[in-house]
Amino acid sequence: MAHVQYDCSQGSHLNTINSSASPMGAEQIQLLLHMCKEAKKSAYCPYSNFPVGAALLTGDGKFFSGCNVENASSPLTVCAERTAIQKAVSEGNMNFRAMAIASNSEEDFIVPCGACRQVMREFGRDWVIYMTKPDGTYIIRTLEELLPLSFGPENLKKF
Ligand code: THU
C-alpha cells in the first residue's frame, strides 16, 4: 500500500465529520482515491495541459467524479472539484463527506483553488479534502482549515 502522509494536527477528521453517519471505511477512501485518478483521464485541458480529477463521497455512500473542463474563453474553465460538485448537486446530493483530488504534479499535493474552496464550503465546513500526489501520498484538511473565517449560507439565514 502506498505511503500515506496524514496530517492529524487538528485531530482525527475522519471520526468527526457528519457525526450522524458512520465513519468512512478504508475501502471507501481507497475507492475515492482511485476514482479521482481515473477522472483525471477525462480532463479537457488543451490550454494548460494540467489535467485534474476529483471524486466526491456523499453522506449516504454515493460517489461522483469530475475533471477540469477548459474553454477557449478562459474564464469559463471549470475546475475538476466544481465539476464533481455540480454533478452531485444536480442529482440531489448535498451532504458531502469527502473529496479526493489528483493531478500529475509529482512535486506538490494538488490543492483546490480559492473559488473551489468557496463552492465546497457552501455544503459545510466539517467535511474533508484529500489532496494527493501521483505516488499515492496525500494530505487531508477540513473545509474549515482550507477556508477559515468563511462566509456561507448560515450568514444569510440571520436576516
Ligand atoms: N484546476 C483544477 O481543476 N483544480 C485545481 O485544484 C487547480 C486547477 C484546473 C483549472 C485549469 O483547467 C487547470 O487546472 C490549470 O489551472
PDB file of C-alpha atoms and ligand atoms in Angstrom:
ATOM      1  CA  MET A   1       0.000   0.000   0.000  1.00  0.00           C
ATOM      2  CA  ALA A   2       1.177   3.498  -0.802  1.00  0.00           C
ATOM      3  CA  HIS A   3       2.749   5.572   1.916  1.00  0.00           C
ATOM      4  CA  VAL A   4       0.186   7.895   3.423  1.00  0.00           C
ATOM      5  CA  GLN A   5       1.079  11.299   4.685  1.00  0.00           C
ATOM      6  CA  TYR A   6      -1.711  12.233   7.060  1.00  0.00           C
ATOM      7  CA  ASP A   7      -1.510  15.447   8.987  1.00  0.00           C
ATOM      8  CA  CYS A   8      -3.701  14.968  12.020  1.00  0.00           C
ATOM      9  CA  SER A   9      -2.560  18.082  13.863  1.00  0.00           C
ATOM     10  CA  GLN A  10      -6.174  19.231  14.086  1.00  0.00           C
ATOM     11  CA  GLY A  11      -7.480  15.934  15.425  1.00  0.00           C
ATOM     12  CA  SER A  12      -8.939  12.931  13.674  1.00  0.00           C
ATOM     13  CA  HIS A  13     -11.131  14.360  10.964  1.00  0.00           C
ATOM     14  CA  LEU A  14     -12.357  11.003   9.823  1.00  0.00           C
ATOM     15  CA  ASN A  15     -14.234  10.424  13.026  1.00  0.00           C
ATOM     16  CA  THR A  16     -15.632  13.893  13.435  1.00  0.00           C
ATOM     17  CA  ILE A  17     -17.289  14.520  10.086  1.00  0.00           C
ATOM     18  CA  ASN A  18     -21.045  14.153   9.894  1.00  0.00           C
ATOM     19  CA  SER A  19     -21.333  12.558  13.303  1.00  0.00           C
ATOM     20  CA  SER A  20     -24.732  11.118  12.442  1.00  0.00           C
ATOM     21  CA  ALA A  21     -23.138   8.978   9.741  1.00  0.00           C
ATOM     22  CA  SER A  22     -20.752   6.078  10.256  1.00  0.00           C
ATOM     23  CA  PRO A  23     -17.039   6.824   9.803  1.00  0.00           C
ATOM     24  CA  MET A  24     -15.644   6.386   6.328  1.00  0.00           C
ATOM     25  CA  GLY A  25     -14.275   2.932   5.728  1.00  0.00           C
ATOM     26  CA  ALA A  26     -10.809   2.238   4.376  1.00  0.00           C
ATOM     27  CA  GLU A  27     -12.396   0.764   1.246  1.00  0.00           C
ATOM     28  CA  GLN A  28     -14.405   3.930   0.577  1.00  0.00           C
ATOM     29  CA  ILE A  29     -11.275   6.021   0.937  1.00  0.00           C
ATOM     30  CA  GLN A  30      -9.304   3.770  -1.417  1.00  0.00           C
ATOM     31  CA  LEU A  31     -12.122   3.937  -3.965  1.00  0.00           C
ATOM     32  CA  LEU A  32     -12.283   7.715  -3.677  1.00  0.00           C
ATOM     33  CA  LEU A  33      -8.523   7.949  -4.243  1.00  0.00           C
ATOM     34  CA  HIS A  34      -8.752   5.607  -7.219  1.00  0.00           C
ATOM     35  CA  MET A  35     -11.713   7.463  -8.724  1.00  0.00           C
ATOM     36  CA  CYS A  36     -10.040  10.862  -8.702  1.00  0.00           C
ATOM     37  CA  LYS A  37      -7.115   9.414 -10.671  1.00  0.00           C
ATOM     38  CA  GLU A  38      -9.495   7.836 -13.158  1.00  0.00           C
ATOM     39  CA  ALA A  39     -11.475  11.073 -13.537  1.00  0.00           C
ATOM     40  CA  LYS A  40      -8.258  12.915 -14.394  1.00  0.00           C
ATOM     41  CA  LYS A  41      -8.067  10.863 -17.606  1.00  0.00           C
ATOM     42  CA  SER A  42     -11.170  12.659 -18.917  1.00  0.00           C
ATOM     43  CA  ALA A  43      -9.784  16.153 -18.322  1.00  0.00           C
ATOM     44  CA  TYR A  44     -10.291  18.567 -21.193  1.00  0.00           C
ATOM     45  CA  CYS A  45      -7.292  20.846 -20.753  1.00  0.00           C
ATOM     46  CA  PRO A  46      -5.759  21.708 -24.149  1.00  0.00           C
ATOM     47  CA  TYR A  47      -4.646  25.151 -22.927  1.00  0.00           C
ATOM     48  CA  SER A  48      -2.967  24.338 -19.632  1.00  0.00           C
ATOM     49  CA  ASN A  49      -2.106  20.674 -20.214  1.00  0.00           C
ATOM     50  CA  PHE A  50      -2.766  20.324 -16.486  1.00  0.00           C
ATOM     51  CA  PRO A  51      -5.287  17.518 -16.025  1.00  0.00           C
ATOM     52  CA  VAL A  52      -7.092  17.346 -12.707  1.00  0.00           C
ATOM     53  CA  GLY A  53      -9.533  14.745 -11.405  1.00  0.00           C
ATOM     54  CA  ALA A  54     -11.820  14.887  -8.395  1.00  0.00           C
ATOM     55  CA  ALA A  55     -14.002  12.341  -6.638  1.00  0.00           C
ATOM     56  CA  LEU A  56     -16.715  13.123  -4.130  1.00  0.00           C
ATOM     57  CA  LEU A  57     -18.232  10.849  -1.467  1.00  0.00           C
ATOM     58  CA  THR A  58     -21.695  11.690  -0.124  1.00  0.00           C
ATOM     59  CA  GLY A  59     -23.035  11.075   3.358  1.00  0.00           C
ATOM     60  CA  ASP A  60     -25.087   8.155   2.098  1.00  0.00           C
ATOM     61  CA  GLY A  61     -22.182   6.493   0.319  1.00  0.00           C
ATOM     62  CA  LYS A  62     -22.586   7.682  -3.270  1.00  0.00           C
ATOM     63  CA  PHE A  63     -19.609   8.626  -5.419  1.00  0.00           C
ATOM     64  CA  PHE A  64     -19.377  11.357  -8.054  1.00  0.00           C
ATOM     65  CA  SER A  65     -16.345  12.302 -10.116  1.00  0.00           C
ATOM     66  CA  GLY A  66     -15.297  15.264 -12.213  1.00  0.00           C
ATOM     67  CA  CYS A  67     -12.457  16.669 -14.286  1.00  0.00           C
ATOM     68  CA  ASN A  68     -11.404  20.137 -15.341  1.00  0.00           C
ATOM     69  CA  VAL A  69     -13.145  21.383 -18.473  1.00  0.00           C
ATOM     70  CA  GLU A  70     -11.316  24.273 -20.113  1.00  0.00           C
ATOM     71  CA  ASN A  71     -12.587  26.777 -22.629  1.00  0.00           C
ATOM     72  CA  ALA A  72     -11.031  28.972 -25.319  1.00  0.00           C
ATOM     73  CA  SER A  73     -12.620  31.819 -23.367  1.00  0.00           C
ATOM     74  CA  SER A  74     -10.502  31.062 -20.331  1.00  0.00           C
ATOM     75  CA  PRO A  75     -12.706  32.429 -17.521  1.00  0.00           C
ATOM     76  CA  LEU A  76     -15.268  29.813 -18.484  1.00  0.00           C
ATOM     77  CA  THR A  77     -12.951  26.984 -17.433  1.00  0.00           C
ATOM     78  CA  VAL A  78     -14.415  24.790 -14.705  1.00  0.00           C
ATOM     79  CA  CYS A  79     -12.157  23.020 -12.217  1.00  0.00           C
ATOM     80  CA  ALA A  80     -12.456  19.300 -11.533  1.00  0.00           C
ATOM     81  CA  GLU A  81     -13.727  19.897  -7.997  1.00  0.00           C
ATOM     82  CA  ARG A  82     -16.602  22.062  -9.144  1.00  0.00           C
ATOM     83  CA  THR A  83     -17.495  19.659 -11.947  1.00  0.00           C
ATOM     84  CA  ALA A  84     -17.894  16.878  -9.374  1.00  0.00           C
ATOM     85  CA  ILE A  85     -19.939  19.082  -7.048  1.00  0.00           C
ATOM     86  CA  GLN A  86     -22.257  20.248  -9.841  1.00  0.00           C
ATOM     87  CA  LYS A  87     -22.833  16.655 -10.884  1.00  0.00           C
ATOM     88  CA  ALA A  88     -23.686  15.597  -7.337  1.00  0.00           C
ATOM     89  CA  VAL A  89     -25.943  18.553  -6.524  1.00  0.00           C
ATOM     90  CA  SER A  90     -27.749  18.303  -9.847  1.00  0.00           C
ATOM     91  CA  GLU A  91     -28.656  14.744  -8.897  1.00  0.00           C
ATOM     92  CA  GLY A  92     -29.996  15.738  -5.495  1.00  0.00           C
ATOM     93  CA  ASN A  93     -26.909  15.211  -3.308  1.00  0.00           C
ATOM     94  CA  MET A  94     -25.767  17.979  -0.989  1.00  0.00           C
ATOM     95  CA  ASN A  95     -24.414  16.092   2.017  1.00  0.00           C
ATOM     96  CA  PHE A  96     -20.713  15.558   1.394  1.00  0.00           C
ATOM     97  CA  ARG A  97     -18.209  13.633   3.478  1.00  0.00           C
ATOM     98  CA  ALA A  98     -15.030  13.770   1.459  1.00  0.00           C
ATOM     99  CA  MET A  99     -13.426  14.733  -1.816  1.00  0.00           C
ATOM    100  CA  ALA A 100     -10.150  13.486  -3.285  1.00  0.00           C
ATOM    101  CA  ILE A 101      -8.206  15.440  -5.902  1.00  0.00           C
ATOM    102  CA  ALA A 102      -5.489  14.229  -8.291  1.00  0.00           C
ATOM    103  CA  SER A 103      -3.121  15.900 -10.750  1.00  0.00           C
ATOM    104  CA  ASN A 104       0.097  14.881 -12.496  1.00  0.00           C
ATOM    105  CA  SER A 105       2.260  17.171 -10.377  1.00  0.00           C
ATOM    106  CA  GLU A 106       4.922  14.988  -8.743  1.00  0.00           C
ATOM    107  CA  GLU A 107       6.286  17.785  -6.574  1.00  0.00           C
ATOM    108  CA  ASP A 108       3.195  19.186  -4.921  1.00  0.00           C
ATOM    109  CA  PHE A 109      -0.036  17.923  -3.435  1.00  0.00           C
ATOM    110  CA  ILE A 110      -2.831  19.258  -5.631  1.00  0.00           C
ATOM    111  CA  VAL A 111      -4.754  21.884  -3.696  1.00  0.00           C
ATOM    112  CA  PRO A 112      -8.133  23.389  -4.596  1.00  0.00           C
ATOM    113  CA  CYS A 113      -8.234  26.967  -5.856  1.00  0.00           C
ATOM    114  CA  GLY A 114      -9.978  29.676  -3.863  1.00  0.00           C
ATOM    115  CA  ALA A 115     -13.131  29.591  -5.987  1.00  0.00           C
ATOM    116  CA  CYS A 116     -13.486  25.836  -5.451  1.00  0.00           C
ATOM    117  CA  ARG A 117     -12.951  26.219  -1.706  1.00  0.00           C
ATOM    118  CA  GLN A 118     -15.859  28.655  -1.553  1.00  0.00           C
ATOM    119  CA  VAL A 119     -18.077  26.336  -3.597  1.00  0.00           C
ATOM    120  CA  MET A 120     -17.124  23.389  -1.359  1.00  0.00           C
ATOM    121  CA  ARG A 121     -17.796  25.422   1.762  1.00  0.00           C
ATOM    122  CA  GLU A 122     -21.365  26.061   0.609  1.00  0.00           C
ATOM    123  CA  PHE A 123     -22.011  22.448   1.608  1.00  0.00           C
ATOM    124  CA  GLY A 124     -20.434  22.507   5.061  1.00  0.00           C
ATOM    125  CA  ARG A 125     -17.226  23.190   6.933  1.00  0.00           C
ATOM    126  CA  ASP A 126     -16.545  19.828   8.534  1.00  0.00           C
ATOM    127  CA  TRP A 127     -16.044  17.548   5.573  1.00  0.00           C
ATOM    128  CA  VAL A 128     -12.572  16.650   4.355  1.00  0.00           C
ATOM    129  CA  ILE A 129     -10.446  17.059   1.246  1.00  0.00           C
ATOM    130  CA  TYR A 130      -7.754  14.537   0.295  1.00  0.00           C
ATOM    131  CA  MET A 131      -5.058  16.331  -1.696  1.00  0.00           C
ATOM    132  CA  THR A 132      -2.913  13.755  -3.463  1.00  0.00           C
ATOM    133  CA  LYS A 133       0.296  13.260  -5.386  1.00  0.00           C
ATOM    134  CA  PRO A 134       0.636  10.722  -8.211  1.00  0.00           C
ATOM    135  CA  ASP A 135       2.733   8.494  -5.919  1.00  0.00           C
ATOM    136  CA  GLY A 136      -0.352   7.874  -3.766  1.00  0.00           C
ATOM    137  CA  THR A 137       0.576  10.085  -0.823  1.00  0.00           C
ATOM    138  CA  TYR A 138      -1.900  12.674   0.364  1.00  0.00           C
ATOM    139  CA  ILE A 139      -2.681  15.306   2.950  1.00  0.00           C
ATOM    140  CA  ILE A 140      -6.132  15.838   4.456  1.00  0.00           C
ATOM    141  CA  ARG A 141      -7.768  19.061   5.559  1.00  0.00           C
ATOM    142  CA  THR A 142     -11.291  20.019   6.563  1.00  0.00           C
ATOM    143  CA  LEU A 143     -13.052  22.813   4.735  1.00  0.00           C
ATOM    144  CA  GLU A 144     -12.697  24.861   7.900  1.00  0.00           C
ATOM    145  CA  GLU A 145      -8.927  24.505   7.626  1.00  0.00           C
ATOM    146  CA  LEU A 146      -8.880  25.268   3.901  1.00  0.00           C
ATOM    147  CA  LEU A 147     -11.161  28.294   4.198  1.00  0.00           C
ATOM    148  CA  PRO A 148     -11.168  29.706   7.734  1.00  0.00           C
ATOM    149  CA  LEU A 149     -13.484  32.556   8.735  1.00  0.00           C
ATOM    150  CA  SER A 150     -15.591  31.819   5.706  1.00  0.00           C
ATOM    151  CA  PHE A 151     -18.866  33.297   4.531  1.00  0.00           C
ATOM    152  CA  GLY A 152     -21.584  30.754   3.861  1.00  0.00           C
ATOM    153  CA  PRO A 153     -25.307  30.038   3.808  1.00  0.00           C
ATOM    154  CA  GLU A 154     -25.619  30.398   7.591  1.00  0.00           C
ATOM    155  CA  ASN A 155     -24.630  34.039   7.341  1.00  0.00           C
ATOM    156  CA  LEU A 156     -27.575  34.823   5.102  1.00  0.00           C
ATOM    157  CA  LYS A 157     -30.076  32.962   7.278  1.00  0.00           C
ATOM    158  CA  LYS A 158     -29.592  35.544  10.063  1.00  0.00           C
ATOM    159  CA  PHE A 159     -31.654  38.140   8.217  1.00  0.00           C
TER     160      PHE A 159
HETATM  161  N1  THU B   1      -7.549  23.130 -11.815  1.00  0.00           N
HETATM  162  C1  THU B   1      -8.450  22.259 -11.269  1.00  0.00           C
HETATM  163  O1  THU B   1      -9.260  21.664 -11.983  1.00  0.00           O
HETATM  164  N2  THU B   1      -8.406  22.069  -9.945  1.00  0.00           N
HETATM  165  C2  THU B   1      -7.460  22.573  -9.110  1.00  0.00           C
HETATM  166  O2  THU B   1      -7.443  22.235  -7.940  1.00  0.00           O
HETATM  167  C3  THU B   1      -6.462  23.504  -9.631  1.00  0.00           C
HETATM  168  C4  THU B   1      -6.622  23.902 -11.037  1.00  0.00           C
HETATM  169  C5  THU B   1      -7.527  23.269 -13.271  1.00  0.00           C
HETATM  170  C6  THU B   1      -8.082  24.525 -13.832  1.00  0.00           C
HETATM  171  C7  THU B   1      -7.350  24.582 -15.161  1.00  0.00           C
HETATM  172  O3  THU B   1      -8.051  23.791 -16.104  1.00  0.00           O
HETATM  173  C8  THU B   1      -6.023  23.942 -14.895  1.00  0.00           C
HETATM  174  O4  THU B   1      -6.193  23.186 -13.705  1.00  0.00           O
HETATM  175  C9  THU B   1      -4.880  24.908 -14.729  1.00  0.00           C
HETATM  176  O5  THU B   1      -5.188  25.904 -13.825  1.00  0.00           O
END
